[in-house]
Short mmCIF file of C-alpha atoms in Angstrom, two decimals:
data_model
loop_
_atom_site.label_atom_id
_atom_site.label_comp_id
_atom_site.label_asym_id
_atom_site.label_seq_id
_atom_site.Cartn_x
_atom_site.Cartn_y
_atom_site.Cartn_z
CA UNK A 24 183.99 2.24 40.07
CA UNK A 25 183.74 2.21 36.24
CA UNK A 26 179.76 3.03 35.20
CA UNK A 27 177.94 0.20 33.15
CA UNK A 28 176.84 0.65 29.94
CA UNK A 29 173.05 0.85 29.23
CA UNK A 30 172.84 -1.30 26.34
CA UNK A 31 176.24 -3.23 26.80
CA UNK A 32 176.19 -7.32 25.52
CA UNK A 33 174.50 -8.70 28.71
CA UNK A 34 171.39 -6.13 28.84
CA UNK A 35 170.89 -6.83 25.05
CA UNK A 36 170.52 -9.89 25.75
CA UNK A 37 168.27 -10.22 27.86
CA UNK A 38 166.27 -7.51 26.65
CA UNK A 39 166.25 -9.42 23.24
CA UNK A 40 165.39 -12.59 25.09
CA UNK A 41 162.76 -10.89 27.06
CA UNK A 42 161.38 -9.28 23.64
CA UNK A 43 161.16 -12.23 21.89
CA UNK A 44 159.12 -14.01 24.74
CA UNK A 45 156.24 -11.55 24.04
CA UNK A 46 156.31 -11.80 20.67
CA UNK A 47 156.02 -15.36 20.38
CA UNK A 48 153.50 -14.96 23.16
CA UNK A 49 151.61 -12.63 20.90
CA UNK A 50 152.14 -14.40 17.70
CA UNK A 51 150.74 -17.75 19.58
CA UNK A 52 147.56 -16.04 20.27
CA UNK A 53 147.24 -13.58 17.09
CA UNK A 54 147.90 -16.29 14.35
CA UNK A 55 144.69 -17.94 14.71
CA UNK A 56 142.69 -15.19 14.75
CA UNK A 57 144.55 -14.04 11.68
CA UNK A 58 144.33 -17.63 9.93
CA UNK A 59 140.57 -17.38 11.16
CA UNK A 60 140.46 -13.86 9.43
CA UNK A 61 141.97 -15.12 6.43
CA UNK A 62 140.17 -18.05 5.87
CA UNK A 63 136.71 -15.89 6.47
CA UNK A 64 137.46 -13.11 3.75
CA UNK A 65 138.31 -16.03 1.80
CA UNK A 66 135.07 -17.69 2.02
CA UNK A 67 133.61 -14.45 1.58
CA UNK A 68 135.49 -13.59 -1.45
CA UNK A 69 134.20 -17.18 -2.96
CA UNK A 70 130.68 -16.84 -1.16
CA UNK A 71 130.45 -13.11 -3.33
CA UNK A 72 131.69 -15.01 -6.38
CA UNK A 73 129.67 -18.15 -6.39
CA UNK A 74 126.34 -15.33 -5.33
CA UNK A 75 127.50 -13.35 -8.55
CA UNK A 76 127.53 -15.94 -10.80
CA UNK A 77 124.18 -17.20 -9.34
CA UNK A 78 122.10 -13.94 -9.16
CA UNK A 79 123.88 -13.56 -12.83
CA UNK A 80 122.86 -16.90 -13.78
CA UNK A 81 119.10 -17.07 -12.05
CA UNK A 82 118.08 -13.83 -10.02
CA UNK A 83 119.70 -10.90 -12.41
CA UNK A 84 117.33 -9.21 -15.08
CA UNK A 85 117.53 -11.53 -18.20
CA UNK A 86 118.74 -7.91 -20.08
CA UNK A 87 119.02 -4.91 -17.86
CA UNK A 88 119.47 -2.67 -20.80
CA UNK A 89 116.50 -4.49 -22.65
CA UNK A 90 113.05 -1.75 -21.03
CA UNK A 91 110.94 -3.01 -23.82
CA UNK A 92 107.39 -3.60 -22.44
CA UNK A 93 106.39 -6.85 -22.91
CA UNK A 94 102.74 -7.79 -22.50
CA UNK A 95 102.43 -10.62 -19.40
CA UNK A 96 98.82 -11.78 -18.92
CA UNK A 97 97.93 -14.18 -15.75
CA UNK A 98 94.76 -15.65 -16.34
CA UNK A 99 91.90 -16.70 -14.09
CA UNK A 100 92.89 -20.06 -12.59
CA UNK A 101 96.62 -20.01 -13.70
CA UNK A 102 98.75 -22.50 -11.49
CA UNK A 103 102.10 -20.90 -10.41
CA UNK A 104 103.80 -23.64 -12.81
CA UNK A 105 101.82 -22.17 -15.85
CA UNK A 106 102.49 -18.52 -14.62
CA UNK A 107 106.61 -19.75 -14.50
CA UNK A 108 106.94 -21.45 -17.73
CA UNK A 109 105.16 -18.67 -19.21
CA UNK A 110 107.71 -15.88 -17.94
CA UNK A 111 109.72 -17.72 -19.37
CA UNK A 112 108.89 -18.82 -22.52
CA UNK A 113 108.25 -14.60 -23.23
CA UNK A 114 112.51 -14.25 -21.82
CA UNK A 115 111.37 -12.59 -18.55
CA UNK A 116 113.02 -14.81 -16.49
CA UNK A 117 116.16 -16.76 -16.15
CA UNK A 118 114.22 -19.93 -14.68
CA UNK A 119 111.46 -21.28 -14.19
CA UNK A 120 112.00 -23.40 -11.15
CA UNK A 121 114.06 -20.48 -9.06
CA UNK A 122 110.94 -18.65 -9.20
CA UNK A 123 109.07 -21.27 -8.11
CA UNK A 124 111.11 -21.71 -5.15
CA UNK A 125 111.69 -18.19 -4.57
CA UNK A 126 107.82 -17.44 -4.53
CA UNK A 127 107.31 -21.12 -2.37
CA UNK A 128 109.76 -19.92 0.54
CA UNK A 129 108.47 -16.50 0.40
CA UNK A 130 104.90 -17.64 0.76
CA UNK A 131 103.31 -16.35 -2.03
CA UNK A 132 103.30 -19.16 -4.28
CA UNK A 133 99.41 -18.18 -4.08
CA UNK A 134 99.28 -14.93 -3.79
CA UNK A 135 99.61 -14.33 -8.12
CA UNK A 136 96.68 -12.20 -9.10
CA UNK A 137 95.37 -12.70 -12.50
CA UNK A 138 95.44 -9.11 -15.18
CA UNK A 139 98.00 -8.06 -18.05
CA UNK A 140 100.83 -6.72 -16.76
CA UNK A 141 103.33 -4.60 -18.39
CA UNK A 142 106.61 -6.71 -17.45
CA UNK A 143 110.51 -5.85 -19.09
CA UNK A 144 113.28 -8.15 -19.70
CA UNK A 145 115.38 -5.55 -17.15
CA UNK A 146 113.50 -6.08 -14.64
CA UNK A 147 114.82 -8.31 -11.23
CA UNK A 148 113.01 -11.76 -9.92
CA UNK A 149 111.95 -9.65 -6.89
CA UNK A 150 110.70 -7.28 -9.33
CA UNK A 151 108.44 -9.67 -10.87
CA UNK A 152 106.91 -11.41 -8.32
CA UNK A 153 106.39 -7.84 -6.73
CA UNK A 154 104.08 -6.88 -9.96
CA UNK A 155 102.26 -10.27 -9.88
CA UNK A 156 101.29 -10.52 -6.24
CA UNK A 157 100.27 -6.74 -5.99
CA UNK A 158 97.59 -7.57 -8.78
CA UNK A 159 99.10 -4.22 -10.34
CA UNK A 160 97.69 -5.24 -13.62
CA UNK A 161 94.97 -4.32 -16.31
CA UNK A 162 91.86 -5.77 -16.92
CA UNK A 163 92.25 -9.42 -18.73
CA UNK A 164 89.39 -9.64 -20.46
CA UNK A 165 87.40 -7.56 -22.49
CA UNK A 166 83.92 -7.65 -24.83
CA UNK A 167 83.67 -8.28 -28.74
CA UNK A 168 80.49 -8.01 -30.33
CA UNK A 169 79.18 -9.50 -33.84
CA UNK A 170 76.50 -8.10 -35.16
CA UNK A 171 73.29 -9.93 -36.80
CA UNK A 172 73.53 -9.94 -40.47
CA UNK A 173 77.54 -9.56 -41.07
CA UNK A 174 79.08 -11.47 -43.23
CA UNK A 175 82.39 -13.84 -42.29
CA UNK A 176 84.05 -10.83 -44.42
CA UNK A 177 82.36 -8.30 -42.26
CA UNK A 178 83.63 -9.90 -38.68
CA UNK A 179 87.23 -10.49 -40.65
CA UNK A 180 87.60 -6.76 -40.60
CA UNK A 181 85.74 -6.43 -36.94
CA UNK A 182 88.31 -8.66 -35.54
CA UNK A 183 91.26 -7.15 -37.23
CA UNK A 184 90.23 -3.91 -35.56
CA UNK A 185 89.50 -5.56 -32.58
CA UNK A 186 93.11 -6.86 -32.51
CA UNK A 187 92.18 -10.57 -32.10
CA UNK A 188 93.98 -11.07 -35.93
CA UNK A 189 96.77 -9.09 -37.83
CA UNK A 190 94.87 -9.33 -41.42
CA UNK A 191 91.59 -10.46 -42.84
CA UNK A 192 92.85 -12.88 -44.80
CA UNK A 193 93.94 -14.60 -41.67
CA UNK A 194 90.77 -14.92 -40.99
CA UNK A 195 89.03 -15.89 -44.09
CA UNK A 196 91.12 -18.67 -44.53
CA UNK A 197 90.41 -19.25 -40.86
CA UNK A 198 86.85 -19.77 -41.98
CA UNK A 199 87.98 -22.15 -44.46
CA UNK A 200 89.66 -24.44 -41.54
CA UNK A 201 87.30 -28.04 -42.24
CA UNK A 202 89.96 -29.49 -40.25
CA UNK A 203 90.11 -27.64 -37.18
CA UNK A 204 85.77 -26.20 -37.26
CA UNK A 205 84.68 -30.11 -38.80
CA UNK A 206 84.47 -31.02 -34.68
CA UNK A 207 81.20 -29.23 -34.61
CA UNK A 208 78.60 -31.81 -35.51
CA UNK A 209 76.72 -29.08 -37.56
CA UNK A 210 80.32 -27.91 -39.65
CA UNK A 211 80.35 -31.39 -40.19
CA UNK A 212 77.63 -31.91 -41.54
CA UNK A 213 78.11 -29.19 -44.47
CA UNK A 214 81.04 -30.82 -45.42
CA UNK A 215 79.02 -33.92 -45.81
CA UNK A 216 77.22 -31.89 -48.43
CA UNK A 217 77.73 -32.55 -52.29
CA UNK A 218 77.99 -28.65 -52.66
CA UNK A 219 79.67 -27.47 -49.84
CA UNK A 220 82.67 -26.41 -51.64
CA UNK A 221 80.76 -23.88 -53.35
CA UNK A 222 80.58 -22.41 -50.73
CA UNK A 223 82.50 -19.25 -50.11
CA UNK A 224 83.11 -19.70 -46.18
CA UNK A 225 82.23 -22.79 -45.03
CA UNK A 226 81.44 -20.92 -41.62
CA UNK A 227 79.26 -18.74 -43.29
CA UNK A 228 76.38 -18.28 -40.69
CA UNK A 229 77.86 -20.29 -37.74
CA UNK A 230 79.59 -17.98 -36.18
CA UNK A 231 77.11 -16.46 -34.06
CA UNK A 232 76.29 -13.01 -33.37
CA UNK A 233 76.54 -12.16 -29.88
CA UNK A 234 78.28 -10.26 -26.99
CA UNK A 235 81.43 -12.01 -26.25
CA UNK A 236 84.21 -11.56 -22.92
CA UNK A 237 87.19 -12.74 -24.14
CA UNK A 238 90.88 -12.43 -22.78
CA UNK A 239 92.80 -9.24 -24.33
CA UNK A 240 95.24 -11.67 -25.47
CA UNK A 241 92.92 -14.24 -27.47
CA UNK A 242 93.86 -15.99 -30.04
CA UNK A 243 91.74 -16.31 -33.29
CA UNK A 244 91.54 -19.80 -32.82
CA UNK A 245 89.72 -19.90 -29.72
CA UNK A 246 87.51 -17.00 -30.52
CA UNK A 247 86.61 -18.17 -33.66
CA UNK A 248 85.40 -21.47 -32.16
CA UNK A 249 84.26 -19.27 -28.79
CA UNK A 250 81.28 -18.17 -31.81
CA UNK A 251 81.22 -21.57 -33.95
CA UNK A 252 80.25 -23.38 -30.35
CA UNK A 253 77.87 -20.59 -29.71
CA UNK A 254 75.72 -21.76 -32.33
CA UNK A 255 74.81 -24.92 -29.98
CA UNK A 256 73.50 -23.24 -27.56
CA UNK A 257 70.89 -21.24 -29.75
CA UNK A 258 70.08 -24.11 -31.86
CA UNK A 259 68.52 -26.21 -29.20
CA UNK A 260 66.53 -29.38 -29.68
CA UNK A 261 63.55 -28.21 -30.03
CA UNK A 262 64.39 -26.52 -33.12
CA UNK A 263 65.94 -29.54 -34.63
CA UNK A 264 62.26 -31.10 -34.22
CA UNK A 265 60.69 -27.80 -35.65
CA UNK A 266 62.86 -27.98 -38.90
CA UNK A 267 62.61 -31.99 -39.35
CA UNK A 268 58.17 -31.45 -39.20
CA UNK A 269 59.23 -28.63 -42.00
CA UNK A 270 61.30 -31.30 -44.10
CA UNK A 271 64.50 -29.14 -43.64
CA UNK A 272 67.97 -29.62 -42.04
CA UNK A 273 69.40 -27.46 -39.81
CA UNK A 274 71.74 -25.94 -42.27
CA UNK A 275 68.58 -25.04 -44.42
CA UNK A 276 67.22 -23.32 -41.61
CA UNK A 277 70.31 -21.20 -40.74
CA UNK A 278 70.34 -20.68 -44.77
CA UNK A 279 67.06 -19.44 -44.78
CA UNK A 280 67.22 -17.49 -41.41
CA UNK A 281 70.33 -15.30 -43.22
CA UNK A 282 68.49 -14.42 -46.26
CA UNK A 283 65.33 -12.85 -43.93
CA UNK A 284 68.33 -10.92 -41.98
CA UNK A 285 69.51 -9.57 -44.44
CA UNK A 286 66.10 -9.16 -45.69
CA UNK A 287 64.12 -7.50 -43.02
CA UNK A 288 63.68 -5.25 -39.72
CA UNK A 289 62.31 -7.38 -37.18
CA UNK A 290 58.92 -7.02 -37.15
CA UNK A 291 58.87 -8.34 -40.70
CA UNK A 292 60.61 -11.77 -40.31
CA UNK A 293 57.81 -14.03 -40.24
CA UNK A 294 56.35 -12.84 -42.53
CA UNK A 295 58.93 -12.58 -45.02
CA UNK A 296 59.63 -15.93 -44.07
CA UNK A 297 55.87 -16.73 -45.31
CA UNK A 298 56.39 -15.55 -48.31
CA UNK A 299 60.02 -17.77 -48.75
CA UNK A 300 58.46 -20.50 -47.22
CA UNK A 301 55.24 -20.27 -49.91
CA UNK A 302 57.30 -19.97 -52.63
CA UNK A 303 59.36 -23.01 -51.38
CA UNK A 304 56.27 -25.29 -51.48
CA UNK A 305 55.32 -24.01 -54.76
CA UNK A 306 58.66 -24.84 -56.41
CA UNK A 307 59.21 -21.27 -57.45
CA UNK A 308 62.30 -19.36 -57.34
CA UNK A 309 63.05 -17.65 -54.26
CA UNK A 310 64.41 -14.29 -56.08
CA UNK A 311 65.92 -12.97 -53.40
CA UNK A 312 68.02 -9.64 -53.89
CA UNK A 313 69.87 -10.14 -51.17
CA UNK A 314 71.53 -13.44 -52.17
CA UNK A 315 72.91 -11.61 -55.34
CA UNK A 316 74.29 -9.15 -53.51
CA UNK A 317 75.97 -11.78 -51.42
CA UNK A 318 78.25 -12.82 -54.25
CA UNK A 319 78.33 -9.41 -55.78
CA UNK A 320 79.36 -7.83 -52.78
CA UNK A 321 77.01 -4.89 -54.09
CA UNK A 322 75.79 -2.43 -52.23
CA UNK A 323 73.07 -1.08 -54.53
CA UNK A 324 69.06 -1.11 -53.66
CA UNK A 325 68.44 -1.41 -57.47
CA UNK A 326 70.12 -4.01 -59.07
CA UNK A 327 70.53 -4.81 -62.97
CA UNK A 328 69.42 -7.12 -64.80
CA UNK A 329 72.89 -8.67 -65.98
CA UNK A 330 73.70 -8.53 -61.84
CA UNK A 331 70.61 -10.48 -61.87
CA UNK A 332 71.98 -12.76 -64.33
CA UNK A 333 75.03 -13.83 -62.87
CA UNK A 334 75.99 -17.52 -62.51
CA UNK A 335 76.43 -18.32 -59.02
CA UNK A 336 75.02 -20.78 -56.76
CA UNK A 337 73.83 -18.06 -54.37
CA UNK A 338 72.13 -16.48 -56.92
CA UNK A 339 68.07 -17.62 -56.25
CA UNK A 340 66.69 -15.86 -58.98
CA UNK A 341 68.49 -18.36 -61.33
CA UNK A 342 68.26 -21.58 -59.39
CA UNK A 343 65.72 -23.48 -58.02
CA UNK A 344 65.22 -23.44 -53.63
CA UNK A 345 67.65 -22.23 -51.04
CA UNK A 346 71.16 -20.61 -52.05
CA UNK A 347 74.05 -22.98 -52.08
CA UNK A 348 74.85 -21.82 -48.43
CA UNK A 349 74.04 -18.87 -45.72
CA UNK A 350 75.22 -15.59 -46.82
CA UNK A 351 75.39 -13.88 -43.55
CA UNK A 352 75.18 -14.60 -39.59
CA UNK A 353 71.34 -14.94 -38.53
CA UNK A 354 69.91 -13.58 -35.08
CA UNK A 355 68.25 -16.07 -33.28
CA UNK A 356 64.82 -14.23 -34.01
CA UNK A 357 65.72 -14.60 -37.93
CA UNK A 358 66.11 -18.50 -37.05
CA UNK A 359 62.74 -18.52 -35.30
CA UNK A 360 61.10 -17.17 -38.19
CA UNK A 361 62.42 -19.15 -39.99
CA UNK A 362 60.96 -22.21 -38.25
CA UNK A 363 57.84 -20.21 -37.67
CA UNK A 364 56.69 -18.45 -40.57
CA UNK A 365 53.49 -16.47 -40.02
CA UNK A 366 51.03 -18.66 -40.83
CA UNK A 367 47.94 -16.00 -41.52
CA UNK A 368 50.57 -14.16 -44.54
CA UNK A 369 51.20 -18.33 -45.92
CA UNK A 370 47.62 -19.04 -45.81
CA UNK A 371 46.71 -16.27 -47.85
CA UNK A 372 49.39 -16.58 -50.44
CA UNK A 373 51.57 -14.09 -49.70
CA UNK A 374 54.60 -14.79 -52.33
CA UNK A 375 55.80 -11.10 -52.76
CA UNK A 376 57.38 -8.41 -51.31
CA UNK A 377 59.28 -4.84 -52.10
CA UNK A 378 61.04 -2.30 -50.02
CA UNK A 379 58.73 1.07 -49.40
CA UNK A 380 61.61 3.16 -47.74
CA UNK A 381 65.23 1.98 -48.40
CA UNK A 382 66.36 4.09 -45.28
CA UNK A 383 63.59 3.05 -42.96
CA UNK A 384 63.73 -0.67 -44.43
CA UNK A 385 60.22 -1.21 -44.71
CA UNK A 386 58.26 -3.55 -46.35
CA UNK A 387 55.04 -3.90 -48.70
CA UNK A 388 53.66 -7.52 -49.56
CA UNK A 389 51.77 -8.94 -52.03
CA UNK A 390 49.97 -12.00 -53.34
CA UNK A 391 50.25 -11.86 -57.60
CA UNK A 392 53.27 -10.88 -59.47
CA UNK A 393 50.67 -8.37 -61.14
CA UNK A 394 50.31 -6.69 -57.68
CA UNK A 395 54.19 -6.99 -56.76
CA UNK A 396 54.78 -5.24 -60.19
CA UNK A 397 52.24 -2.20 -59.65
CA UNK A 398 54.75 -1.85 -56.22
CA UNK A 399 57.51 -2.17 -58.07
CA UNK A 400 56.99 0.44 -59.98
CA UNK A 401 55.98 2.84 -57.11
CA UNK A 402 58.54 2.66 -55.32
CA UNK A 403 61.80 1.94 -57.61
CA UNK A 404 62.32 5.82 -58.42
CA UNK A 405 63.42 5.47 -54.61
CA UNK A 406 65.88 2.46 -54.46
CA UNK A 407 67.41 4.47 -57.41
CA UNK A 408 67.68 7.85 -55.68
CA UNK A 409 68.82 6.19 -52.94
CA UNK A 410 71.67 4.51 -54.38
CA UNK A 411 72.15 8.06 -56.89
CA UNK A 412 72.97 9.74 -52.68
CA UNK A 413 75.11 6.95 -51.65
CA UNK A 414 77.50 7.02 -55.08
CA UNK A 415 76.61 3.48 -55.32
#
């Protein structure tokens, strides 16, 4: 008997038939899992796109090659909306609102501590709100203090060095501002003055000397008015009463209360104030040094007679009653004295005095100009060596 063939035309096909049942059986249950594979990388692919372009568009570091530090401060009672639209308004953040959200689903929409931070423009959203949950910041606020008896140019330069302005003349003109300082019933009435723009500063002795907290990032605005405002609350009522028995205004008291700063150590106020206060009620001139050296800007203990002949309307030795303005910030005890002159020294006619000790600032007093001269002439050999020392 002849021997089949292994693969003759019958076994093929079958085999082929038999072959092609599994692979449709095969291809029936592996093409949906493939179509399902398909469609997920797909979505996946689009799902990576779209989260690209979002994280590029909201999430991403606004620069990630920009590590500048940029100053962020958070201030005490900041809402999370102010804390957002400040990010970015400084170009920390790509919006506002995402971080909003972001902070609102993670729960710590009020968790933001307040403090300066030190934030970049390369740093992530989750970055952020990391730094300003933590409370991993500085200090926010910090002290400023003006000194009784400086002049509006003196606390120019203070507050250029205390970084609240970039120049003095920012400032100065600052202290110009009837506009903006003419709110403060006091400013305002200056302005309602005849002379007030003879003035140098208009907020020559309102801005009051005193110990300050103020945020690290102040402006010069509201610091300036922080001190105008100030002056309210040591000016009370009662003093208003004090200087209308006196026949005075409140500006002539602040006036007056500058020139016995500027004037005196402490324990000589009143009674300097007597003797300005006497001379006042005998029409005399008030001759004060001190006013001259206002305008002058000298530093000198001994001044000359064509310094004392100067044309100004600070200058009291040539005009009649109280300089044109105050020449200097006044403490609140120079303000007191100045509404409570010691009455023994006006009683007895005190209308004189002369520095003893330029160094020590220390005072002698005296009733005739024949007795003021005799001091005079004691003790000016030491105003003179004193400004020889200083080069002045």
């Amino acid at each position: 008997m002849k021997k089949r063939e292994r693969y003759d035309h019958q076994s093929l096909h079958e085999e082929r038939r038999y072959g092609l049942f599994w692979y449709d059986w095969l291809w029936r249950i592996a093409r949906p899992v493939l179509v399902c594979a398909a469609a997920l990388i797909l979505v996946a692919g689009v799902l990576l796109t779209a989260w690209d372009k979002l994280g590029e568009r909201f999430f991403y570091p606004v620069d990630p090659n920009d590590n500048t530090p940029v100053t962020f401060v958070v201030e005490s009672g900041n809402s999370l909306t102010t804390v957002a639209n400040n990010l970015e308004e400084q170009g920390l953040i790509r919006n506002r609102s995402v971080l909003k959200y972001l902070m609102d689903f993670q729960g710590l929409s009020q968790k933001v501590q307040t403090g300066q931070y030190t934030l970049t423009r390369s740093m992530t959203l989750s970055e952020i709100i990391e730094q300003i949950t933590t409370g991993d910041g500085n200090p926010i606020t910090r002290n400023i203090t003006i000194i009784p008896g400086w002049t509006v140019e003196d606390i120019a330069e203070y507050l250029v060095g205390a970084g609240v302005a970039e120049t003095e003349q920012e400032v100065l003109d600052a202290c110009n501002d009837a506009e903006t300082y003419g709110k403060y019933y006091y400013i305002d009435e200056v302005l309602q003055t005849e002379d007030h723009d003879q003035r140098i500063y208009l907020l020559e002795g309102y801005l009051a000397p005193d110990t300050y907290e103020i945020y690290t990032n102040a402006s010069l605005d509201s610091v300036l008015n922080m001190l105008v405002s100030q002056v309210e609350a040591v000016y009370t009522s009662s003093y208003h009463d004090r200087a209308a028995e006196l026949g005075m205004t409140m500006d002539d008291i602040i006036t007056l209360a500058s020139m016995i700063e500027k004037e005196a150590k402490n324990e000589d106020f009143a009674r300097v104030s007597a003797v300005f206060h006497g001379r006042l009620r005998q029409n005399m001139a008030l001759g004060s040094d001190v006013t001259v050296k206002y305008y002058t800007h000298s530093d000198k203990m001994a001044l000359t007679d064509a310094e004392l002949s100067i044309a100004s309307p600070y200058n009291t030795y040539l005009n009649q009653g109280l300089p044109v303005g105050p020449i200097c910030s006044p403490s609140k005890a120079a303000i007191q004295a100045a509404l409570y002159p010691d009455e023994t020294f006006l009683s007895e006619g005190y209308l004189y005095f002369c520095s003893t000790s330029p160094e020590e600032g220390t005072l002698v007093f005296a009733r005739t100009l024949e007795e003021h001269e005799k001091n005079v002439a004691i003790y000016s050999p030491l105003w003179e060596q004193y400004d020889a020392e200083r080069g002045v």
